[in-house]
Amino acid sequence: MLNLSQLQPGESAHIHAIHAEESLFHRLNAMGFRIGKKIELVRQASFGGPVHVRLGSTDIILRLTEASRIQIARA
Amino acid sequence: MKRIALLGMPNTGKSTLFNRLSGASARVGNWPGITVDLMSAKILIGGHIAELVDLPGLYDLHGFSDDEQVVRHFLANNSVDLVMIVLNSSQIDRQLSLALQIRALGLPALLLLNMQDEAKRSGISIDIDEMSRQLGLPVASISAKYGDGCPQALQLAARHLEHQRAPISASEISSKLEADTQLEQQMEHIVKQSVQMPLQLTDRLTERIDRVLLHPWLGLPLFFGAMYLLFQFIFTVGAPLQEGVAWLLDLIRSDILEPLTASLPAWLHGLLLDGIYDGVGTVAAFVPIIVLFFLVMTMVEDSGYMSRAAFLMDALMARVGLDGRSFVMVLMGFGCNVPALMGTRVMRSRGMRLLTMMVIPLSLCSARLQVFVFMSAILFTTEQAPLVVFSMYLMSFVTIFLTALIFKGKMRSSEPFILEMPPYRFPTAKQIVLRGWLEVRHFLNRASKFIIFGVVMVWALTNFPSGVPAASEATYAGQIGQFFLPILEPIGIDAKLAIALIFGFVAKEIVVGALAVIYGLQGEALELLMAQQLDWVQGVSFMLFTLIYTPCLSTIATMRSESKSVGYTVLALGWSLLLAWVVSFIFYQSARALGY
Ligand SMILES: Nc1nc2c(ncn2[C@@H]2O[C@H](COP(=O)(O)OP(=O)(O)OP(=O)(O)O)[C@@H](O)[C@H]2O)c(=O)[nH]1
Ligand SMILES: [Mg+2]
């Protein structure tokens, strides 16, 4: 199973599971990370920086550590 | 009195609506987390006066960060007659969850779908009546920025202001929010019934701009390049304005005030003209630069570029234990350190907050900018001056990185870094003017509080005990200066500059005012005399020391109240004093050793 940090820029997938402790889980949820939702990786910052993802009409940036907590299934 | 609260996710336009409804001037910016404290104002609604409260944005009512605690605390301690839920129409598919949570708590609520202008542009259509029926709440579509729908929303609010709800305790909030999964299904259902979204939903313009500004290797150079250009703009336009005002104030003194006060006793004449007028006047001459600076700042803040800066810089910041948001706080600190310190409330882990608060006082605020513009104009040519001041900004970054690197071991955190990236927006003329005016008011406020006090004190110290020559070593100021000389001489700072530095502790604006009083001159004459008495090495050493040695009193007070720790505040203060001395020492002694 893939996680979000393994997605390449321009690729999209569906969210399969979110592995995060409660407070982070709530935050991700409110920002639009929900099971089954389509997610696109727009770009990644250089030097191993954060990734820029798109969920519907919301754009979010998050670090690879957080991205690796989100399991995805390729569309 | 009835109480109405504005509640919603971050960056949805609550403060914009607050300003529109109340005529107040809360800070607005295209960055999630601009408002971190309560602000209230009186408004007229349905013929009655009511209190309108602007709250920090929050993602959900589970609330773990300090700014979200502010909201929970507010709800737990105040009765609210109406909650106006503000959400971004374009993101209704996820933001509706907050409205459902509020409804689940049984709070009297009204839903405002804001930013209808943007939603319309991207082809989203919402069936207001259907949504209202599904939700069981009154719903209205508005644009807080441009005003559409706002009067109607106010009327709607007036009609629903009837029933009052008692405060709702934190435990009550937790217990009522348990069935979250159910809310999620409800949300999906409601959105499906009442919202039509196009399949491909992207802001083309934002997308195009981002392709350049967030380019993997052009992004960072563009950031620093843009910073330099903005700075050049402020400097080139602002510096002549400042000189113009200084010249005008000089003229007023010689042609109007001198003759008017000629008959006064010498000491009173001295206090009024050499003390207050020269001191405050020299500072006031910088008002145009400050206003210009904040106009530029407003545009940057409102453009949405801050989130991009966080994206670009996060990897670098991570190396020193900080994150992209810390970097944005540092940028905001360029305006004033105080709101930047408060802005760290969006961080949840204490280690990250403390480390960020440790570096913010090192960011070159607009008050320090005045000192640097002033000094560099005296000691350098017009071509060199802007470069010297810009190098102070770079120095500011260097000290920030160094400080974070040194303290990151002590203030560890595993703070997740997740940030929304809003579309690019542009402030309206009104928003820009409002912000400029806000800064002038802030300046006048500080002027009346600190600057007059400061320059009067400096004047007294440089003129007493009576009978000794003004500003000589025999005055109190001279004695204090002599006392500090052993530590300040090795960094090239003389007794006169020392006095200015001591008062700079209160507020950096006092530094230039104090120099005018200490040298007993103003305008061009002051600049000439200082140029004679100081060389550029001393000047730069003084600037470096001023940059680093201590933030102003308000910043220290804010650090204390935000960190809730005296020990931490003392540590931060002690560190910056030490660092300032070491940096100035290294600079001054190496420059001298190289023969300058
Ligand atoms: N296009 C558009 N932009 C808006 C509208 N209302 C607010 N904005 C912009 O949205 C951004 C956020 O506005 P704020 O009023 O600061 O939002 P807030 O909800 O108070 O944000 P926080 O205090 O950070 O929670 C600013 O750039 C506003 O100019 C609107 O109706 N239309
Ligand atoms: Mg706000």
XYZ file of C-alpha atoms and ligand atoms in Angstrom:
704
model
C 0.000 0.000 0.000
C 1.282 3.470 -0.923
C 1.333 6.550 1.209
C 0.991 10.164 0.131
C 4.706 10.911 0.344
C 5.340 8.370 -2.419
C 3.115 10.090 -4.935
C 4.846 11.954 -7.770
C 3.958 15.556 -8.735
C 0.975 15.553 -11.069
C -0.334 12.188 -9.856
C -3.552 11.677 -7.972
C -4.999 8.986 -5.775
C -7.757 8.260 -3.291
C -7.296 8.458 0.447
C -7.458 5.008 1.923
C -6.598 5.489 5.590
C -5.223 8.152 7.931
C -2.853 7.073 10.689
C -2.663 9.937 13.137
C -3.272 10.581 16.794
C -6.567 12.146 17.670
C -5.766 15.847 17.491
C -3.910 15.558 14.205
C -6.657 13.351 12.846
C -9.289 15.982 13.648
C -7.203 18.698 12.055
C -6.644 16.691 8.882
C -10.316 15.855 8.763
C -11.367 19.470 9.030
C -8.956 20.386 6.269
C -10.661 17.932 3.974
C -8.634 14.746 4.356
C -11.378 12.140 4.431
C -11.404 8.502 3.511
C -12.297 7.961 -0.122
C -11.550 11.505 -1.159
C -9.492 12.218 -4.259
C -6.126 13.840 -3.630
C -3.628 15.283 -6.092
C 0.017 15.983 -5.429
C 0.736 19.280 -7.140
C 4.414 19.791 -6.355
C 7.123 19.302 -3.819
C 9.465 21.943 -2.424
C 13.174 21.470 -3.012
C 15.600 20.150 -0.363
C 13.061 17.563 0.763
C 10.595 20.253 1.735
C 6.821 19.971 2.112
C 4.425 18.724 -0.553
C 1.619 20.792 -2.019
C -1.580 18.767 -2.372
C -5.039 19.558 -3.679
C -8.269 18.206 -2.216
C -11.212 19.485 -4.197
C -11.038 23.251 -3.880
C -8.603 23.257 -0.971
C -4.849 23.495 -1.373
C -2.741 22.281 1.532
C 0.970 22.016 2.189
C 2.308 19.412 4.587
C 5.614 17.827 5.466
C 6.624 14.391 4.266
C 6.367 13.060 7.828
C 2.693 13.978 7.898
C 2.165 12.892 4.300
C 3.502 9.427 5.073
C 0.682 8.966 7.606
C -1.870 9.139 4.843
C -2.353 5.893 2.968
C -3.574 6.090 -0.576
C -4.787 3.875 -3.362
C -3.950 4.880 -6.904
C -6.957 5.996 -8.900
C -27.096 43.744 25.670
C -27.270 41.019 23.035
C -24.036 39.334 22.056
C -23.227 38.058 18.562
C -20.119 35.999 17.845
C -18.383 35.476 14.503
C -17.131 31.948 14.244
C -15.600 29.968 11.426
C -12.549 28.257 10.060
C -9.367 30.316 9.648
C -9.131 32.723 6.731
C -12.824 32.695 5.859
C -13.308 36.457 6.205
C -14.598 36.819 9.764
C -12.514 39.890 10.480
C -13.389 41.403 7.119
C -17.080 41.004 7.979
C -16.464 42.288 11.490
C -14.906 45.449 10.061
C -17.707 45.893 7.570
C -20.495 45.498 10.121
C -18.931 47.510 12.922
C -16.673 49.995 11.160
C -13.836 48.758 13.357
C -10.385 48.040 12.009
C -9.428 44.507 12.951
C -6.414 43.169 11.146
C -7.201 41.276 7.942
C -4.838 39.148 5.905
C -4.817 36.251 3.500
C -3.209 33.886 5.985
C -4.950 31.422 8.299
C -4.422 32.678 11.836
C -4.318 36.460 11.554
C -6.756 36.914 14.421
C -5.543 35.217 17.587
C -7.459 37.160 20.202
C -10.986 38.371 20.853
C -12.030 41.734 19.546
C -15.429 43.240 20.133
C -17.371 46.244 18.915
C -20.842 47.674 19.276
C -23.190 47.495 16.341
C -26.729 48.640 15.716
C -28.954 45.732 14.807
C -32.729 45.796 14.447
C -32.845 49.069 16.380
C -30.844 47.726 19.313
C -27.214 48.001 20.272
C -25.482 44.632 20.304
C -21.962 43.467 20.934
C -20.243 41.855 17.968
C -17.273 39.617 18.774
C -14.602 38.619 16.262
C -13.013 35.294 17.193
C -9.873 33.523 16.009
C -10.527 30.959 13.310
C -10.820 27.318 14.336
C -10.979 24.078 12.415
C -13.216 22.236 14.822
C -14.389 22.555 18.359
C -11.991 19.926 19.636
C -9.515 22.818 19.764
C -5.950 22.110 20.843
C -3.894 25.151 19.933
C -3.813 28.328 22.012
C -5.835 30.399 19.574
C -8.534 27.715 19.457
C -8.562 27.631 23.245
C -9.476 31.317 23.104
C -12.702 30.370 21.297
C -13.551 27.492 23.608
C -12.877 29.669 26.592
C -15.085 32.372 25.159
C -17.966 29.962 24.581
C -17.549 28.498 28.032
C -17.644 31.846 29.804
C -20.045 33.985 27.841
C -23.635 33.685 26.899
C -24.097 34.153 23.180
C -27.351 35.238 21.567
C -26.326 34.389 18.060
C -23.396 32.687 16.431
C -22.717 33.880 12.910
C -20.905 31.007 11.262
C -18.741 32.319 8.447
C -17.449 29.955 5.829
C -15.711 30.111 2.488
C -18.319 29.151 -0.137
C -15.716 27.553 -2.394
C -14.806 25.127 0.367
C -18.300 24.449 1.591
C -17.851 20.716 1.000
C -15.570 20.506 4.032
C -16.266 23.643 6.045
C -19.880 22.727 6.649
C -18.623 20.356 9.337
C -18.064 23.276 11.700
C -21.611 24.523 11.158
C -22.911 21.054 12.008
C -20.832 20.980 15.169
C -22.216 24.354 16.267
C -25.708 23.127 15.551
C -25.066 19.967 17.528
C -24.164 22.130 20.511
C -27.554 23.768 20.300
C -26.172 27.269 19.922
C -28.471 29.739 18.152
C -26.754 30.085 14.813
C -26.884 31.662 11.401
C -24.795 30.467 8.478
C -23.055 32.975 6.213
C -21.603 31.679 2.971
C -18.849 34.194 2.383
C -16.704 34.941 -0.662
C -19.643 34.432 -3.002
C -17.684 36.447 -5.571
C -14.963 33.796 -5.747
C -17.425 30.909 -5.682
C -19.376 32.440 -8.531
C -16.222 32.874 -10.554
C -15.269 29.243 -10.198
C -18.737 28.083 -11.143
C -20.055 26.877 -7.801
C -23.749 27.287 -7.241
C -25.465 26.824 -3.918
C -29.187 26.471 -3.379
C -29.546 28.657 -0.293
C -33.146 27.735 0.512
C -32.506 24.030 0.155
C -29.430 24.241 2.336
C -31.323 26.226 4.954
C -34.082 23.640 5.006
C -31.668 20.730 5.259
C -29.668 22.375 8.019
C -32.524 23.884 9.928
C -30.539 27.106 10.163
C -30.991 30.456 8.441
C -28.462 30.759 5.607
C -27.303 33.776 3.599
C -24.753 34.253 0.866
C -22.456 37.270 1.193
C -19.229 38.854 0.130
C -17.694 40.519 3.172
C -14.943 42.088 1.122
C -17.178 43.804 -1.432
C -20.304 44.143 0.714
C -22.815 42.137 -1.331
C -25.520 40.592 0.798
C -24.234 42.095 4.036
C -27.251 44.342 4.822
C -29.590 41.407 4.164
C -27.484 39.162 6.401
C -27.750 41.745 9.149
C -31.537 41.829 8.819
C -31.643 38.065 8.963
C -29.530 38.168 12.110
C -31.857 40.714 13.694
C -34.781 38.353 13.226
C -33.001 35.487 14.920
C -31.696 37.406 17.888
C -34.577 36.428 20.105
C -33.613 33.483 22.230
C -30.636 33.440 24.497
C -28.366 30.503 25.193
C -26.412 30.102 28.417
C -22.630 29.548 28.337
C -21.638 26.115 27.236
C -18.979 24.339 29.238
C -15.932 22.658 27.783
C -17.019 19.222 28.953
C -20.437 19.795 27.436
C -18.724 20.628 24.139
C -16.690 17.423 24.271
C -19.604 15.177 25.144
C -21.896 16.635 22.518
C -19.353 16.271 19.753
C -18.807 12.568 20.098
C -20.876 11.385 17.205
C -18.558 12.910 14.651
C -18.882 10.236 12.005
C -22.548 10.947 11.819
C -21.842 14.598 11.163
C -19.688 13.585 8.267
C -22.507 11.675 6.612
C -24.903 14.539 7.218
C -22.449 16.931 5.634
C -22.100 14.825 2.524
C -25.838 14.539 2.245
C -26.465 18.270 2.574
C -23.736 19.182 0.120
C -25.100 16.690 -2.378
C -28.594 18.149 -2.057
C -27.760 21.823 -2.299
C -24.361 22.447 -3.876
C -23.226 22.129 -7.450
C -19.511 22.130 -8.007
C -17.755 21.849 -11.340
C -15.502 18.813 -11.648
C -12.327 20.701 -12.316
C -12.030 23.390 -9.699
C -8.877 25.363 -9.942
C -8.119 29.018 -9.903
C -6.283 29.357 -13.203
C -4.547 32.598 -12.317
C -3.302 31.311 -8.970
C -2.129 28.167 -10.688
C -0.148 30.117 -13.266
C 1.459 32.431 -10.722
C 2.374 29.511 -8.508
C 4.060 27.699 -11.344
C 6.599 30.527 -11.367
C 6.752 31.592 -7.712
C 6.923 28.047 -6.361
C 9.307 26.806 -9.022
C 11.703 24.213 -7.541
C 14.799 26.293 -8.015
C 13.522 29.730 -8.988
C 11.234 30.030 -5.964
C 13.759 31.031 -3.344
C 15.815 33.430 -5.496
C 12.544 35.065 -6.555
C 11.545 35.444 -2.933
C 14.743 37.221 -1.941
C 14.760 39.218 -5.167
C 11.221 40.421 -4.547
C 12.100 41.300 -0.984
C 14.986 43.399 -2.217
C 12.847 45.187 -4.792
C 10.122 45.991 -2.281
C 12.726 47.295 0.091
C 14.309 49.402 -2.642
C 10.901 50.836 -3.396
C 10.251 51.793 0.217
C 13.691 53.288 0.522
C 13.730 55.250 -2.727
C 10.293 56.715 -2.211
C 10.456 57.020 1.561
C 13.860 58.543 2.187
C 13.210 61.808 0.278
C 9.827 62.086 1.998
C 11.509 61.760 5.349
C 14.034 64.442 4.484
C 11.229 66.668 3.266
C 9.330 66.379 6.531
C 12.522 66.954 8.526
C 13.219 70.083 6.501
C 9.684 71.338 7.049
C 9.861 70.749 10.786
C 13.151 72.647 10.872
C 11.557 75.550 9.086
C 8.640 75.619 11.498
C 11.056 75.717 14.357
C 13.211 78.565 13.114
C 10.458 80.735 11.637
C 7.567 80.161 14.000
C 8.481 78.435 17.235
C 11.741 80.258 17.985
C 10.171 83.737 17.880
C 7.130 82.516 19.805
C 9.126 81.027 22.665
C 11.904 83.632 22.758
C 10.535 85.237 25.910
C 10.305 81.991 27.887
C 12.902 81.147 30.551
C 15.919 79.393 29.056
C 15.221 75.995 30.628
C 11.611 75.912 29.494
C 12.602 77.028 26.015
C 15.191 74.243 26.018
C 12.770 71.616 27.237
C 10.088 72.552 24.727
C 12.237 73.065 21.650
C 15.524 71.179 22.150
C 13.822 68.427 24.078
C 10.278 67.677 22.975
C 10.122 69.383 19.590
C 13.463 68.205 18.232
C 13.103 64.755 19.711
C 9.555 64.032 18.646
C 10.016 65.886 15.350
C 13.003 63.794 14.346
C 10.953 60.665 14.994
C 7.826 62.042 13.323
C 9.784 62.627 10.128
C 9.795 58.869 9.724
C 6.014 58.545 9.631
C 5.883 58.600 5.805
C 8.402 55.749 5.564
C 6.505 53.741 8.151
C 3.183 54.245 6.396
C 4.748 53.260 3.090
C 6.300 50.246 4.688
C 2.972 49.040 6.037
C 1.180 49.664 2.768
C 3.638 47.297 1.121
C 3.317 44.888 4.036
C -0.495 44.886 3.729
C -0.298 43.979 0.080
C 2.131 41.152 0.749
C 0.063 39.850 3.664
C -3.159 40.033 1.757
C -1.794 38.524 -1.434
C -1.543 35.050 0.051
C 2.179 34.926 -0.622
C 2.950 34.289 3.061
C 1.799 30.673 2.775
C 4.024 30.315 -0.280
C 6.968 31.685 1.672
C 6.258 29.050 4.312
C 6.258 26.379 1.596
C 9.572 27.534 0.161
C 11.368 27.987 3.457
C 10.099 25.067 5.498
C 12.897 22.663 4.594
C 15.525 25.199 5.638
C 13.675 26.132 8.804
C 13.344 22.468 9.732
C 17.138 22.229 9.944
C 17.127 24.734 12.789
C 14.139 23.265 14.591
C 11.558 25.704 13.236
C 8.971 25.430 10.471
C 7.488 27.427 7.616
C 5.048 29.188 9.910
C 7.895 30.382 12.130
C 9.375 31.955 9.048
C 6.135 33.755 8.260
C 5.994 35.048 11.829
C 9.504 36.413 11.361
C 8.345 38.185 8.192
C 5.377 39.623 10.069
C 7.836 40.680 12.755
C 9.386 43.004 10.173
C 6.351 45.163 10.760
C 6.115 44.862 14.507
C 7.349 42.075 16.760
C 4.320 42.184 19.073
C 1.613 40.772 16.745
C 4.154 38.288 15.394
C 4.708 36.940 18.891
C 0.977 36.628 19.404
C 0.667 34.953 16.012
C 2.610 31.957 17.344
C -0.575 30.935 19.158
C -1.474 28.865 16.111
C 1.302 26.463 17.100
C 0.284 23.612 19.322
C 3.522 22.345 20.759
C 5.117 24.484 23.401
C 8.658 23.763 22.234
C 7.964 25.099 18.761
C 6.198 28.151 20.139
C 8.997 29.008 22.526
C 11.693 28.560 19.903
C 9.795 30.744 17.441
C 9.219 33.392 20.096
C 12.908 33.288 20.867
C 13.827 34.375 17.331
C 11.034 36.850 16.570
C 12.596 39.705 18.582
C 15.588 39.461 16.255
C 13.501 40.323 13.236
C 14.154 43.842 12.079
C 10.959 45.711 12.969
C 9.875 48.981 11.406
C 11.021 50.960 14.453
C 14.551 49.658 14.057
C 14.331 50.436 10.365
C 14.027 54.117 11.309
C 17.312 53.995 13.187
C 19.064 52.340 10.262
C 17.678 54.704 7.655
C 18.737 57.604 9.844
C 22.244 56.353 10.562
C 23.001 55.137 7.068
C 21.962 58.459 5.557
C 24.492 60.179 7.827
C 27.422 57.856 7.287
C 27.071 56.609 3.732
C 26.484 57.927 0.244
C 23.000 57.755 -1.252
C 24.071 54.747 -3.318
C 25.526 52.863 -0.378
C 22.820 53.631 2.192
C 20.109 51.252 0.921
C 22.642 48.441 0.632
C 23.762 48.980 4.191
C 20.180 48.875 5.456
C 19.389 45.804 3.369
C 22.421 44.043 4.787
C 20.859 44.627 8.207
C 17.893 42.545 7.044
C 20.247 39.792 5.997
C 21.993 40.080 9.338
C 18.620 39.738 10.994
C 18.108 36.391 9.219
C 21.603 35.259 10.172
C 21.052 35.943 13.872
C 17.674 34.201 13.699
C 19.152 31.034 12.223
C 22.039 31.100 14.653
C 19.761 31.557 17.644
C 17.406 28.785 16.588
C 20.326 26.460 15.961
C 21.698 27.077 19.431
C 18.401 26.690 21.270
C 16.705 23.998 19.212
C 18.030 21.253 21.473
C 16.351 22.863 24.472
C 13.029 23.571 22.806
C 12.188 20.427 20.922
C 8.884 19.618 19.328
C 7.230 17.170 17.025
C 4.767 19.718 15.774
C 3.075 18.586 12.569
C 3.354 21.103 9.753
C 0.114 21.409 7.815
C -0.954 24.664 6.306
C -3.645 25.885 3.988
C -2.594 27.631 0.820
C -5.254 30.198 -0.071
C -5.642 31.534 -3.607
C -3.940 34.810 -4.436
C -6.077 37.786 -3.493
C -5.585 41.488 -3.775
C -6.578 44.020 -1.106
C -9.085 46.706 -2.020
C -7.979 50.342 -1.883
C -10.068 50.728 1.229
C -8.317 47.840 2.976
C -4.936 49.357 2.146
C -5.843 52.846 3.329
C -7.359 51.448 6.507
C -4.164 49.639 7.340
C -2.029 52.731 6.664
C -4.247 54.746 8.955
C -4.046 52.024 11.599
C -0.275 52.294 11.607
C -0.300 56.078 11.874
C -2.622 55.750 14.834
C -0.411 53.105 16.373
C 2.561 55.394 15.927
C 0.798 58.401 17.463
C -0.253 56.200 20.341
C 3.315 55.102 20.968
C 4.558 58.630 20.433
C 2.317 60.000 23.130
C 3.164 57.159 25.498
C 6.862 56.457 25.094
C 8.519 58.897 22.790
C 7.646 62.112 24.600
C 8.521 60.518 27.915
C 11.796 59.265 26.453
C 12.975 62.492 24.912
C 12.049 64.519 27.993
C 14.065 62.122 30.132
C 17.005 62.316 27.769
C 16.788 66.088 27.719
C 16.763 66.232 31.511
C 19.690 63.846 31.809
C 21.765 65.772 29.286
C 21.009 69.163 30.873
C 21.316 68.487 34.589
C 22.815 69.037 37.112
C 22.456 72.708 36.171
C 25.551 74.753 35.640
C 27.502 72.155 33.667
C 27.743 72.342 29.851
C 24.869 70.481 28.146
C 25.668 66.930 27.039
C 29.104 67.080 28.623
C 30.629 64.338 30.729
C 29.560 66.150 33.885
C 25.819 65.753 33.178
C 23.897 62.786 34.470
C 23.787 61.384 30.966
C 27.537 61.823 30.704
C 28.022 60.001 33.988
C 25.812 57.112 32.954
C 27.597 56.935 29.623
C 30.979 56.859 31.382
C 29.754 54.059 33.598
C 28.952 51.833 30.617
C 32.017 52.863 28.658
C 34.197 49.897 29.670
C 31.811 47.474 27.964
C 30.783 49.737 25.102
C 34.160 51.157 24.116
C 35.406 47.830 22.684
C 32.485 47.920 20.263
C 33.040 51.547 19.283
C 30.043 53.041 21.051
C 30.662 56.341 22.816
C 28.886 57.866 25.802
C 26.363 59.735 23.664
C 25.297 56.703 21.692
C 25.137 54.759 24.935
C 22.401 57.055 26.264
C 20.399 56.587 23.073
C 20.741 52.825 23.442
C 19.568 52.863 27.032
C 16.383 54.627 26.018
C 16.056 52.444 22.973
C 15.280 49.745 25.480
C 11.873 51.353 25.991
C 11.111 51.826 22.297
C 13.388 51.923 19.297
C 11.708 55.064 18.006
C 13.241 56.930 20.919
C 16.749 56.236 19.629
C 16.660 58.799 16.822
C 14.732 61.248 18.981
C 17.288 60.809 21.748
C 20.185 61.418 19.364
C 18.611 64.711 18.281
C 18.287 65.772 21.899
C 21.732 64.575 22.933
C 23.461 66.386 20.111
C 21.168 69.353 20.658
C 20.411 69.679 16.962
C 17.859 68.663 14.408
C 17.559 67.992 10.692
C 20.590 68.628 8.513
C 22.675 70.215 11.260
C 22.307 67.087 13.361
C 23.378 64.874 10.486
C 26.443 67.001 9.778
C 27.597 66.995 13.372
C 27.111 63.254 13.748
C 28.991 62.615 10.538
C 31.900 64.566 12.039
C 31.882 62.741 15.325
C 31.369 59.170 14.120
C 32.989 57.112 11.426
C 31.218 54.398 9.468
C 32.734 51.538 11.437
C 31.304 52.935 14.658
C 28.017 53.599 12.911
C 27.635 50.057 11.633
C 28.655 48.623 14.970
C 25.972 50.783 16.583
C 23.424 49.567 14.034
C 24.303 45.932 14.629
C 23.989 46.420 18.339
C 20.641 48.193 17.918
C 19.406 45.387 15.673
C 20.121 42.633 18.145
C 20.470 43.900 21.703
C 16.904 43.978 22.897
C 13.429 44.336 21.523
C 11.311 47.143 22.954
C 9.451 47.081 26.234
C 6.111 46.101 24.630
C 7.784 43.121 22.976
C 9.299 42.006 26.258
C 5.937 42.357 27.990
C 4.279 40.329 25.223
C 6.948 37.634 25.469
C 6.341 37.419 29.150
C 2.564 37.142 28.826
C 2.615 34.727 25.882
C 5.237 32.412 27.360
C 3.840 32.761 30.885
C 7.401 32.374 32.083
C 9.675 35.000 33.574
C 12.675 32.713 33.338
C 12.195 32.247 29.605
C 11.822 35.989 29.057
C 15.006 36.702 30.991
C 16.832 34.024 29.017
C 15.703 35.516 25.697
C 16.696 39.000 26.814
C 20.064 37.943 28.190
C 20.836 35.986 25.050
C 20.101 38.888 22.731
C 22.241 41.285 24.795
C 25.122 38.854 24.718
C 24.750 38.112 21.023
C 24.575 41.831 20.208
C 27.766 42.546 22.044
C 29.638 39.634 20.493
C 28.512 40.468 16.942
C 29.372 44.160 17.317
C 32.693 43.295 18.932
C 33.687 40.959 16.136
C 32.653 43.464 13.517
C 34.240 46.496 15.150
C 37.526 44.900 16.078
C 37.984 43.165 12.716
C 37.190 46.344 10.825
C 39.714 48.255 12.917
C 42.274 45.467 12.568
C 41.833 45.680 8.808
C 42.737 49.324 9.042
C 39.342 51.000 8.572
N -12.742 37.484 -2.625
C -13.106 37.670 -1.356
N -12.156 37.730 -0.427
C -12.530 37.910 0.854
C -13.883 38.036 1.225
N -13.931 38.196 2.577
C -12.656 38.170 3.018
N -11.804 38.019 1.979
C -10.344 37.927 2.044
O -10.027 36.746 2.735
C -8.836 36.905 3.485
C -9.080 36.529 4.925
O -9.896 37.502 5.546
P -9.930 37.703 7.132
O -11.075 38.630 7.400
O -8.607 38.070 7.665
O -10.304 36.233 7.588
P -10.505 35.686 9.072
O -11.597 34.693 8.989
O -10.673 36.793 10.039
O -9.148 34.930 9.275
P -8.433 34.491 10.658
O -8.500 35.644 11.570
O -7.051 34.164 10.229
O -9.168 33.299 11.132
C -8.419 38.349 3.263
O -7.471 38.371 2.238
C -9.697 39.019 2.846
O -9.453 40.169 2.072
C -14.871 37.988 0.207
O -16.070 38.102 0.435
N -14.421 37.796 -1.062
Mg -9.616 37.285 11.597
